[in-house]
Short mmCIF file of C-alpha atoms and ligand atoms in Angstrom, two decimals:
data_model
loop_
_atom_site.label_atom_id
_atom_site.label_comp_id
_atom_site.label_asym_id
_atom_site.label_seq_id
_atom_site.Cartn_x
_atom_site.Cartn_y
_atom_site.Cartn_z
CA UNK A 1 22.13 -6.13 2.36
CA UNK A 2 22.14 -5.81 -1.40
CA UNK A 3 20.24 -7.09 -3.98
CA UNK A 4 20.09 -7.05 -8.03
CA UNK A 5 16.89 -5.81 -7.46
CA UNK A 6 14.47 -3.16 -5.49
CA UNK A 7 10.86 -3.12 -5.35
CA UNK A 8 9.11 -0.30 -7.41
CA UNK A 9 8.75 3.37 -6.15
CA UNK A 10 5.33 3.63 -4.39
CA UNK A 11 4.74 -0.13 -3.73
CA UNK A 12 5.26 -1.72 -0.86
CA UNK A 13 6.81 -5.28 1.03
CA UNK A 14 4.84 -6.33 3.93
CA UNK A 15 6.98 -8.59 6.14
CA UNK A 16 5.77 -10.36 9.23
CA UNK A 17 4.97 -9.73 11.45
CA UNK A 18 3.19 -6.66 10.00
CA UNK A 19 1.85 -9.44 7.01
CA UNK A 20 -0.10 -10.80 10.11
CA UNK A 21 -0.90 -7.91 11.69
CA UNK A 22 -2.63 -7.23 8.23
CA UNK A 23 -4.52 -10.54 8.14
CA UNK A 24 -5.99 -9.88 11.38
CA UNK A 25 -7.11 -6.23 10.15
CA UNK A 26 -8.18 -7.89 7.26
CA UNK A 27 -10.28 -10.51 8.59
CA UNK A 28 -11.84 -8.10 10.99
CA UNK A 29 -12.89 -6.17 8.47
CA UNK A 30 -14.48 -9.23 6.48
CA UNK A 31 -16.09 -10.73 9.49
CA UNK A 32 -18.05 -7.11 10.47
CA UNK A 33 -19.29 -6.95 6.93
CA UNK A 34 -20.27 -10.97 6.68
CA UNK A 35 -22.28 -10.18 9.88
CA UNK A 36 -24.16 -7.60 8.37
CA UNK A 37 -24.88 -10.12 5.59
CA UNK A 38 -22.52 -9.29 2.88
CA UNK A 39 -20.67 -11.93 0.82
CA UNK A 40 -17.17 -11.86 -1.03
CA UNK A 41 -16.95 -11.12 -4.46
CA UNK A 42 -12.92 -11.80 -6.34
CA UNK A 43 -12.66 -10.21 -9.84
CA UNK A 44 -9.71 -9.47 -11.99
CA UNK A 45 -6.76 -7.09 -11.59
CA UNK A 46 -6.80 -6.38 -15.37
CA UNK A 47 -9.76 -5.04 -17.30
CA UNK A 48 -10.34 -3.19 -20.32
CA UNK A 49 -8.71 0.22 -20.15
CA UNK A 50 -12.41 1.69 -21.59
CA UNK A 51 -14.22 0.40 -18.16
CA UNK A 52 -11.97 2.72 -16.27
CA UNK A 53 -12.26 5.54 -19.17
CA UNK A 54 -16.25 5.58 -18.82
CA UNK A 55 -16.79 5.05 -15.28
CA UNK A 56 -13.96 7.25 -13.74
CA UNK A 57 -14.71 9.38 -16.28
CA UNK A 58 -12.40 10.78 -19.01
CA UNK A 59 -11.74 14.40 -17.68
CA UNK A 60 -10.87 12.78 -13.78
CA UNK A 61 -7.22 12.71 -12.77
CA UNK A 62 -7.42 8.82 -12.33
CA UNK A 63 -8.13 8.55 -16.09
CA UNK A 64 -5.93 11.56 -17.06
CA UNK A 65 -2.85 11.13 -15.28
CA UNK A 66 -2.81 7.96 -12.98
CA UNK A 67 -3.70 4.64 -14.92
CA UNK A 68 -1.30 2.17 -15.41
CA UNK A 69 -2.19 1.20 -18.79
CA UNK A 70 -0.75 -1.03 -21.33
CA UNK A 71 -1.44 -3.21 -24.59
CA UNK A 72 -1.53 -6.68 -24.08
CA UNK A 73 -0.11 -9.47 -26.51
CA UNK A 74 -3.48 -8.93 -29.28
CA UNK A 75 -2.68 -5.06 -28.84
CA UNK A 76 -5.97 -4.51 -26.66
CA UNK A 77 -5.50 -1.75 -24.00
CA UNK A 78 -5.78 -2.42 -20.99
CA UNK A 79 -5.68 -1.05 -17.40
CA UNK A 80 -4.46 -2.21 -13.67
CA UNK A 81 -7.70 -1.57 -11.91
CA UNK A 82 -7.15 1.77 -10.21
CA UNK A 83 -10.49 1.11 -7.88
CA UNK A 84 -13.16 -2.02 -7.88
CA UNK A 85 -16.21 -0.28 -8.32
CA UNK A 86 -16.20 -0.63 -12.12
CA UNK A 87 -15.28 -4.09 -12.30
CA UNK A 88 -17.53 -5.65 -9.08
CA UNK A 89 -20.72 -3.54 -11.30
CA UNK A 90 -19.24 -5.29 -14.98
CA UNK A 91 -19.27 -8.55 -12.80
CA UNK A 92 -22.73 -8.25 -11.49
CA UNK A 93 -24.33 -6.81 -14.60
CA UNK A 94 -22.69 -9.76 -16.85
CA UNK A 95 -23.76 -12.45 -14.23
CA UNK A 96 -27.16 -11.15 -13.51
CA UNK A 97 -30.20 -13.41 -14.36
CA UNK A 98 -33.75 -13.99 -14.03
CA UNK A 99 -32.72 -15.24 -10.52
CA UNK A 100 -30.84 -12.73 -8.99
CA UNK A 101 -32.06 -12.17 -5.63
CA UNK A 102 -32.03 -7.81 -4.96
CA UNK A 103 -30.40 -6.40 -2.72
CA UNK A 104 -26.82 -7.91 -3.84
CA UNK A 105 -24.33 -6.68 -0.60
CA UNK A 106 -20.64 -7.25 -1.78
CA UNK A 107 -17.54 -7.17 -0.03
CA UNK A 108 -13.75 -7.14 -1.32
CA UNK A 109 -10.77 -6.72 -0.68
CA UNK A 110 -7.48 -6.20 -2.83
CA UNK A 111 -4.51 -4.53 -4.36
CA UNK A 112 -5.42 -1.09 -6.88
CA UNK A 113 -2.97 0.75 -9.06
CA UNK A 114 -2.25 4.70 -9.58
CA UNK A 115 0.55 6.13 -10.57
CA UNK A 116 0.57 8.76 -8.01
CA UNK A 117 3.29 10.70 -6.45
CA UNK A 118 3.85 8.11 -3.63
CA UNK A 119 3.96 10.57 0.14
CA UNK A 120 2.48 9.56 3.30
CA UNK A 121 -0.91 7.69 3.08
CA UNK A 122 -0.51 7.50 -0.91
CA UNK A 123 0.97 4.64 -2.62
CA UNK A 124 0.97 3.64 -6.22
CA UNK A 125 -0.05 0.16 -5.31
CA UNK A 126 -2.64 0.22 -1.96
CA UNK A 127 -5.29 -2.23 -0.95
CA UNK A 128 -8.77 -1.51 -0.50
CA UNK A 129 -11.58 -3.03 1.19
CA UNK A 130 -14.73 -2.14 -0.12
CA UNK A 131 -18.54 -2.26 0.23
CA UNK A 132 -21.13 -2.50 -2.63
CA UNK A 133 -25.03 -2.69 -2.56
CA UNK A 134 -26.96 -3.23 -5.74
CA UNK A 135 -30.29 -3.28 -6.37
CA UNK A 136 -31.42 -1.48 -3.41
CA UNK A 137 -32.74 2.32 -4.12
CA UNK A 138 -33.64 3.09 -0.70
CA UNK A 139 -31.59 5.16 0.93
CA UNK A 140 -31.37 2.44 4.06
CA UNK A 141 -29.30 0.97 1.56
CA UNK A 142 -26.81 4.17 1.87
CA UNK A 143 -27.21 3.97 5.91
CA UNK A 144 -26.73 0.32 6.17
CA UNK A 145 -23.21 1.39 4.55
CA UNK A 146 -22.15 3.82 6.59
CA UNK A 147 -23.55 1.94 9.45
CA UNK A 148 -21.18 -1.13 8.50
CA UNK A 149 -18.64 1.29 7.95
CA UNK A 150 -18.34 3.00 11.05
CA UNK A 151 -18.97 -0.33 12.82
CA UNK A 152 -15.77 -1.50 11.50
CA UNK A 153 -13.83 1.57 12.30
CA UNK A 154 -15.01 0.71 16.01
CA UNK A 155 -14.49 -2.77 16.29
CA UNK A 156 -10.79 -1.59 15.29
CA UNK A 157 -10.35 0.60 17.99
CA UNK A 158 -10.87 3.75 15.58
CA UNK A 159 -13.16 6.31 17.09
CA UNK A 160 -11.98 9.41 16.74
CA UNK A 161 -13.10 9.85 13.14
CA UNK A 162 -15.42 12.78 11.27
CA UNK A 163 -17.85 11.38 8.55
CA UNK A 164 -18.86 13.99 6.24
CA UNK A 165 -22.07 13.93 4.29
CA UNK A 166 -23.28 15.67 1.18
CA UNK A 167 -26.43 15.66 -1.27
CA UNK A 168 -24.91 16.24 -4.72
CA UNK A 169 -28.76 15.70 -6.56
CA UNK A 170 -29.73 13.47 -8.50
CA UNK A 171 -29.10 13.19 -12.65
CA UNK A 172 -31.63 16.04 -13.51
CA UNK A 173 -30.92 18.25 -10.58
CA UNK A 174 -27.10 17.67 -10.64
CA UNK A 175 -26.74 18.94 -13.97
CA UNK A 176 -28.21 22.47 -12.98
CA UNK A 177 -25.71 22.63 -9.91
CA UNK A 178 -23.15 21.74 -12.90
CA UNK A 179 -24.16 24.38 -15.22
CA UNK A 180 -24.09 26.94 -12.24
CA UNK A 181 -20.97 25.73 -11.29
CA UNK A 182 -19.46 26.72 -14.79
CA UNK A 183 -20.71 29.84 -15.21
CA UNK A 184 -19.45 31.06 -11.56
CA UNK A 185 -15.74 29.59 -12.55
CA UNK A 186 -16.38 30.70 -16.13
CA UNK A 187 -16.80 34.66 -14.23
CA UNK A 188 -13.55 33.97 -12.51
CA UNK A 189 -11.59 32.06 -15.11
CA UNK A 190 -8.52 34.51 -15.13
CA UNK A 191 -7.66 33.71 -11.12
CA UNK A 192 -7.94 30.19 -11.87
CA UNK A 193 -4.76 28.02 -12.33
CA UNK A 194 -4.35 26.07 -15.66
CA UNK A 195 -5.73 23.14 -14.78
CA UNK A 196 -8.53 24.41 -13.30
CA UNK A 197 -9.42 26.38 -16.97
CA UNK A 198 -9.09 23.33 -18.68
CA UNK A 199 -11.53 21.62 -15.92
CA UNK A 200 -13.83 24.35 -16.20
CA UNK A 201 -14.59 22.41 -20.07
CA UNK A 202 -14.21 19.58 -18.92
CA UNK A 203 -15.49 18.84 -15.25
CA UNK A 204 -15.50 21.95 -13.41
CA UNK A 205 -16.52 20.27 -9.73
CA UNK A 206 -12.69 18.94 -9.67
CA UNK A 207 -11.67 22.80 -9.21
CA UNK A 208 -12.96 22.14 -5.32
CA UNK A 209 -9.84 19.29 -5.16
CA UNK A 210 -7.77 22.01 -6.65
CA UNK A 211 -4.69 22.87 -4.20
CA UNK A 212 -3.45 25.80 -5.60
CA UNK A 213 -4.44 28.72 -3.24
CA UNK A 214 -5.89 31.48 -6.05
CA UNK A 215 -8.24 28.38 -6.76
CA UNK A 216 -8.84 27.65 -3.46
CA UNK A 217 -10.00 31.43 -2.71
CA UNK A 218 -12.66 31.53 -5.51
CA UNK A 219 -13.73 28.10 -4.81
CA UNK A 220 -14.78 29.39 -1.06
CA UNK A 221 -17.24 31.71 -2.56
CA UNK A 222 -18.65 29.00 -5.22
CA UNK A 223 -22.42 27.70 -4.89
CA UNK A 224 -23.31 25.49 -2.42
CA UNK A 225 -24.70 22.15 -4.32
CA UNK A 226 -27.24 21.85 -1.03
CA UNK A 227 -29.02 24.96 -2.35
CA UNK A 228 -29.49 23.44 -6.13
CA UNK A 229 -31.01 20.21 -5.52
CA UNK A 230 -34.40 19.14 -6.60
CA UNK A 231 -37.14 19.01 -3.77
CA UNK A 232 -37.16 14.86 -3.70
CA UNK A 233 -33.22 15.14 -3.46
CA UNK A 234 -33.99 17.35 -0.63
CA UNK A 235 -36.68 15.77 1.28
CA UNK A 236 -34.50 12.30 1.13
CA UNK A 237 -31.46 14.06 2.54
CA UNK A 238 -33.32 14.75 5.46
CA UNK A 239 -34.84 11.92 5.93
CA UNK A 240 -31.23 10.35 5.45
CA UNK A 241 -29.95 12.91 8.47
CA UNK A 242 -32.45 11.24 10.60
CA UNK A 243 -31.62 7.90 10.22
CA UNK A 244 -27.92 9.15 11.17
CA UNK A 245 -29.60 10.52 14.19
CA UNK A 246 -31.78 7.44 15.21
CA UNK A 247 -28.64 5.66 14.60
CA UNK A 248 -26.62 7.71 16.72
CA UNK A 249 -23.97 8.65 14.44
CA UNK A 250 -22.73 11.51 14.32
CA UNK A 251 -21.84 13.57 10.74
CA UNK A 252 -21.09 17.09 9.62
CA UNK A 253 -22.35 18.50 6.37
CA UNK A 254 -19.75 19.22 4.03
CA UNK A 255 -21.04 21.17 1.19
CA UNK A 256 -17.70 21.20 -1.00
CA UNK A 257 -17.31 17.61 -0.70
CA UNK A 258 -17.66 16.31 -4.33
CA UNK A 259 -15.40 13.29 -4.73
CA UNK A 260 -13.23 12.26 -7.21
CA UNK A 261 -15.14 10.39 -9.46
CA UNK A 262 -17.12 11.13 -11.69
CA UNK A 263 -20.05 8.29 -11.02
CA UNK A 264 -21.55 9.63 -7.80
CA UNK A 265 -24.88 11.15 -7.11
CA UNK A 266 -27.21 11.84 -4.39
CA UNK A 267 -25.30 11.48 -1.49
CA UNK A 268 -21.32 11.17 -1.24
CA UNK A 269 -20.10 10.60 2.41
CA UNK A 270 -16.27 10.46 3.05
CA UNK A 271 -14.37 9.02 7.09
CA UNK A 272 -11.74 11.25 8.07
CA UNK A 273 -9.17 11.03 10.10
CA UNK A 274 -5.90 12.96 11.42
CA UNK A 275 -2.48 11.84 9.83
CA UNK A 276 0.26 13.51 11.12
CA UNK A 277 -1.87 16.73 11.35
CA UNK A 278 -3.67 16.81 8.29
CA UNK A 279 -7.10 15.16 7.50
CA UNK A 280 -7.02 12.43 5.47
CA UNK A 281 -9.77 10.04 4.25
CA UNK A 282 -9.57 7.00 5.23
CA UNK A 283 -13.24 5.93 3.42
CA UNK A 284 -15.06 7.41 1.14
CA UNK A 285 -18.53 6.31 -1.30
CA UNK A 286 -21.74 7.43 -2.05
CA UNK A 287 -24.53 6.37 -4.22
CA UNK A 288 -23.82 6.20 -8.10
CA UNK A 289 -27.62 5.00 -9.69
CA UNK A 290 -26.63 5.75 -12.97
CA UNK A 291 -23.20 4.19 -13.46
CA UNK A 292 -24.75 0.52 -14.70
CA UNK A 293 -27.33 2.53 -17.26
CA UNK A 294 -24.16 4.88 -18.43
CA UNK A 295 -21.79 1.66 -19.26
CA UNK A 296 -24.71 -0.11 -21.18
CA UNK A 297 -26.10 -1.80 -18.56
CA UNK A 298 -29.82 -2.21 -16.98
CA UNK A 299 -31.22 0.31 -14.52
CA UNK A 300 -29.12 -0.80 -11.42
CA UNK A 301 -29.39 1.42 -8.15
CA UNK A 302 -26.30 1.01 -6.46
CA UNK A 303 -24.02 2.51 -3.38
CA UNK A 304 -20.87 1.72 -2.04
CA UNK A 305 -17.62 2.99 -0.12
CA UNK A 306 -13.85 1.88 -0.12
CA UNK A 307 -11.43 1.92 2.61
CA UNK A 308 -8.07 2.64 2.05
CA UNK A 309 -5.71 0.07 4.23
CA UNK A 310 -2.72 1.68 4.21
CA UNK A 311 -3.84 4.79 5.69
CA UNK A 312 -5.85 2.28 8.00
CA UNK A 313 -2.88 0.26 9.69
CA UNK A 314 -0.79 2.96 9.79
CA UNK A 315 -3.45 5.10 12.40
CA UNK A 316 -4.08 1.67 14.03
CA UNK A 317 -0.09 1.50 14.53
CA UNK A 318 0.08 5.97 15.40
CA UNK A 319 -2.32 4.79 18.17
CA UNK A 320 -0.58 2.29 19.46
CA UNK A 321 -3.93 0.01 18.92
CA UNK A 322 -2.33 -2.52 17.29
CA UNK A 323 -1.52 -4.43 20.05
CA UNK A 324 -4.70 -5.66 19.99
CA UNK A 325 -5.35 -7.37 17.31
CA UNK A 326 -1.40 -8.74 17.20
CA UNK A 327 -1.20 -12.26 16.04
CA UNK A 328 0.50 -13.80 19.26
CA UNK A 329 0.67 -17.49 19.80
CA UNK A 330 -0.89 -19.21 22.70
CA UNK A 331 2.14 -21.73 23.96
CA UNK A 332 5.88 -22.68 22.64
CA UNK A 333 6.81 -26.30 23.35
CA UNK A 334 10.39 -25.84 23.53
CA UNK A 335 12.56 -29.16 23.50
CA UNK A 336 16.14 -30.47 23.51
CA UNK A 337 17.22 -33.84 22.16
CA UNK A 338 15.51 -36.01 19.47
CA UNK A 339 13.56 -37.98 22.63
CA UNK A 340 11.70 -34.42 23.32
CA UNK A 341 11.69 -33.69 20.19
CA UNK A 342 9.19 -36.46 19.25
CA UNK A 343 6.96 -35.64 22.66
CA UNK A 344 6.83 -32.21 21.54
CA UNK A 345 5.75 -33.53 18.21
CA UNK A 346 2.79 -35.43 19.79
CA UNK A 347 1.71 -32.24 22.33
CA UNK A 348 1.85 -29.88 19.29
CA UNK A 349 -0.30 -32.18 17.03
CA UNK A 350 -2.93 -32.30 20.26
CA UNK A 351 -3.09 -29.06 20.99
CA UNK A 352 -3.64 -27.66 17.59
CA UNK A 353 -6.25 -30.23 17.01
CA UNK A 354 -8.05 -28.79 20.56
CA UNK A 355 -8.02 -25.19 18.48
CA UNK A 356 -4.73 -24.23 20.49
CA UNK A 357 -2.05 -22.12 19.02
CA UNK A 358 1.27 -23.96 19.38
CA UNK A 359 4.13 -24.38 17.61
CA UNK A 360 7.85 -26.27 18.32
CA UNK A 361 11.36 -25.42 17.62
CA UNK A 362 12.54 -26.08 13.93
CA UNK A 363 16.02 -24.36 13.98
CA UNK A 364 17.90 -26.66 16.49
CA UNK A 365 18.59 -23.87 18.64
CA UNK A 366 19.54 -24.49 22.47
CA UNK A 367 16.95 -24.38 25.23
CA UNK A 368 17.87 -20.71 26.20
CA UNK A 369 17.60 -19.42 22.68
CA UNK A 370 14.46 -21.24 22.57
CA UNK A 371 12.63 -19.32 25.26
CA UNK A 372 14.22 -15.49 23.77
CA UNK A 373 12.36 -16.73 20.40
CA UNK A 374 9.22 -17.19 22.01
CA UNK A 375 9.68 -14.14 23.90
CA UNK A 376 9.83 -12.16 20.85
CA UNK A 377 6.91 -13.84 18.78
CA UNK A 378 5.08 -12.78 21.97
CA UNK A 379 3.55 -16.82 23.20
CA UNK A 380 1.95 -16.40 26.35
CA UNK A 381 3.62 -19.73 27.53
CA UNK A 382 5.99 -21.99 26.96
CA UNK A 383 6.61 -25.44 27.77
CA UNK A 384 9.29 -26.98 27.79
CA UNK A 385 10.45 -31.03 27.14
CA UNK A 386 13.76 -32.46 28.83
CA UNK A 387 15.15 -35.65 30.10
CA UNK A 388 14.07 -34.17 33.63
CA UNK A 389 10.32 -33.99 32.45
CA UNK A 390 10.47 -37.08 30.67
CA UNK A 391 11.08 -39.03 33.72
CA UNK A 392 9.09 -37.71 36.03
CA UNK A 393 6.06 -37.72 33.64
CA UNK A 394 5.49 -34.20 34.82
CA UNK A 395 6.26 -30.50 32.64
CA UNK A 396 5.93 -27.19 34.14
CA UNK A 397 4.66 -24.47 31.30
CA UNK A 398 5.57 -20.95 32.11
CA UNK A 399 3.35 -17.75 32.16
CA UNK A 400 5.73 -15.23 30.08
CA UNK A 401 4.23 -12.26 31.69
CA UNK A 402 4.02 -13.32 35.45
CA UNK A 403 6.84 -15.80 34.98
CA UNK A 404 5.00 -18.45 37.30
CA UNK A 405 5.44 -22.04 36.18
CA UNK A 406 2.49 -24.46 36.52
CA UNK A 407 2.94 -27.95 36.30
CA UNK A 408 0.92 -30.49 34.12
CA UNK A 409 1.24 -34.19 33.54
CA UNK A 410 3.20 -34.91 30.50
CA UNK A 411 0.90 -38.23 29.19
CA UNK A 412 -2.31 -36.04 29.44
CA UNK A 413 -1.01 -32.75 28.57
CA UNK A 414 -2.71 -31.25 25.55
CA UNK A 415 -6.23 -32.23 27.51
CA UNK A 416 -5.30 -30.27 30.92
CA UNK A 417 -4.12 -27.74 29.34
CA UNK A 418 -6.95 -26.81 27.35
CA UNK A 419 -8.93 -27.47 30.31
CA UNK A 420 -6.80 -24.88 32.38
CA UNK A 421 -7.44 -22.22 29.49
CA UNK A 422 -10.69 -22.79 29.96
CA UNK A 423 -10.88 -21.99 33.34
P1 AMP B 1 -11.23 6.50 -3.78
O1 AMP B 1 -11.49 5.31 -4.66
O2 AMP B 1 -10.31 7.51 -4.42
O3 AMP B 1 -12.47 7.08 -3.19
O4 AMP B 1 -10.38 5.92 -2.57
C1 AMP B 1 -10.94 5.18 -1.53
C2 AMP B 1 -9.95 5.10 -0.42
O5 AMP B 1 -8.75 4.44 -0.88
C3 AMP B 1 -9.44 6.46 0.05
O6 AMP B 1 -10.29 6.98 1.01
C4 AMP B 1 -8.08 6.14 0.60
O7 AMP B 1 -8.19 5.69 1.93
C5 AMP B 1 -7.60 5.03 -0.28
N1 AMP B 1 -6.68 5.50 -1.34
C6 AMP B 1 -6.98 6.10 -2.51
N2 AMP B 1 -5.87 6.34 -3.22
C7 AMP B 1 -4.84 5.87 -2.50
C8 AMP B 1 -3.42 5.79 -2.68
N3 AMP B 1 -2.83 6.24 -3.79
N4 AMP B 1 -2.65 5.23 -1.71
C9 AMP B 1 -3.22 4.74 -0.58
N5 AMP B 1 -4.56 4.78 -0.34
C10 AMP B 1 -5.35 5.33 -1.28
#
């Protein structure tokens, strides 16, 4: 069918049932995290372009290439929000007072913007849901992340994932990595690509994202960051390793893993998984202490990782997991004439207020169409209301997957019912 209009390039419609098959992914997600104590935190879509400027930082391809940016009515520039991070930390630091209780652990979820070339996994609108702790500079804050993290990945039937762990050092010892960094690219700057020499100015770690193959080659014999950090950087990164251990999670150390952002430091961690034969991430955060100071904020230790959904439901649906967590309805009360109609009224109004799925025909469709319908939006049973049932008082409700039919009385239905779930 035709329309005036399409949806843009890289965005996407989600229809039901996938829309509920979302909403359950979703609210698994949110119930993990609220057991491990973290609360929900809603902020904008639209912020000042600047936030996304300082904290991305200037020289990364978000900033550069992928912002959708645009002046508003007073001419102030302003930006989709490409990621949260920026805006949950502008939300905290402008709410925080005398009473704030440390650690802060935040949860969201919601739609960010980048105009990227849409291809499998990468969308120019995609939802995230997203982890933040501030205030807490141990690094149990950084497990109790990755913990949640690969807790969630579990409880949705995920567990054939690699999480990758690296120490990039702190602010003082991260700069010598940096300046290392440039002078090995600097030796090599006539192999690299374009790009890449303007990078080398600008920030020369985004060379390891680099994809084109001479870059690729000289980046394998780069330094390792591992072998530049300070002794304190080091020291915590093992102690970090054996809280992995204790916690029996297992990681491999990925010393070329740098992220795309510029705010990380200490340790960056990444999920990945296998999309049609080439490893994606599917989560990725780290710990970025400095960001609050750097955008004029107070000292605010902070860590944090965001999931990608897309990428997310479309493994769940590669490995067939979905079924799972599908939305399907408990029992169809499927009537035929305005007398049934009413009783089916009354059952329906029971049974949901007993905490039972149910739901009723609103299309005037025939009995057998009825039963196909709630075949299809997968109710385990269905009841169903004639003049037959009406007078003998009694209904027979039929298992859709054995096909048996057990009877009930009609006058105390919604009560035996739940009664027989229970059992
Ligand atoms: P990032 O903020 O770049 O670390 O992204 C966090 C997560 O969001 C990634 O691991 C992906 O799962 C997901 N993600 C990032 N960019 C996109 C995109 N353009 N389309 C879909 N998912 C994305």
């Amino acid at each position: 069918m035709s329309f005036l209009f399409n949806r843009l390039r890289g965005m996407q419609d989600i229809l039901p049932p996938e829309g509920d098959f979302w909403r359950k992914v979703e609210s698994v997600m949110l119930s993990c995290a609220e057991f491990y104590g973290f609360s929900f935190i809603r902020i904008p879509i639209l912020e000042f372009t600047e936030l996304f400027d300082r904290s991305a930082g200037d020289s990364s391809d978000i900033v550069q290439k992928e912002m959708y940016t645009f002046s508003d009515k007073s001419g102030r520039s302003v930006t989709l929000r490409p990621e949260f991070t920026a805006g949950v930390l502008r939300a905290v630091v402008n709410e925080l007072s005398g009473n704030t209780v440390f650690p802060l652990k935040l949860m969201y979820f919601g739609p960010c913007y980048r105009y990227e070339k849409p291809q499998v996994g990468r969308y120019r609108e995609f939802f995230q849901f997203g982890l933040e702790i501030f205030g807490g500079s141990s690094n149990l804050a950084d497990l109790e992340i990755i913990l949640l993290a690969n807790q969630i990945l579990l409880e949705l039937g995920i567990g054939d994932f690699n999480l990758e762990i690296n120490a990039i050092g702190c602010s003082d010892c991260r700069q010598i990595y940096l300046d290392e960094i440039r002078s090995f690219f600097g030796r090599n700057r006539d192999s690299l690509c374009e790009t890449c020499n303007n990078r080398l100015s600008t920030n020369p770690l985004r060379i390891f994202d680099c994809k084109n193959d001479d870059c690729k080659k000289i980046s394998e014999n780069a330094p390792h960051t591992i072998d530049f950090i300070c002794e304190n950087c080091k020291t915590k990164f093992e102690t970090f390793k054996k809280f992995l251990d204790i916690s029996n999670i297992s990681y491999d150390i990925n010393t070329r893993m740098v992220r795309g952002l510029d705010y990380y430091t200490n340790l960056v961690f990444e999920f990945i998984l296998d999309f049609d034969g080439k490893p994606l991430t599917i989560c990725g955060g780290g710990r970025y202490d400095g960001l609050s100071k750097s955008l004029g904020g107070p000292d605010l230790p902070a860590t944090g990782c965001a999931f990608g959904i897309e990428r997310l439901i479309k493994l769940l649906h590669d490995k067939e997991i979905c079924q799972n967590i599908q939305n399907n309805g408990i029992v169809y009360v499927a009537c035929i004439d305005e007398e049934s109609k009413i009783l089916a009224v009354d059952i329906v109004c029971k049974l949901r207020s007993l905490g039972i799925k149910s739901d009723y025909d609103l299309v005037d469709r025939g009995l057998k169409s009825q039963m196909r319908y709630a075949n299809k939006m997968g109710y385990k049973y269905v009841a169903v209301i004639g003049q037959e049932e009406i007078n003998s008082g009694v209904i027979g409700v039929k298992d859709m997957s054995s096909s048996e039919v057990i009877s009930f009385k009609l006058s105390n239905f919604a009560e035996e019912f739940d009664k027989f779930l229970k059992n």
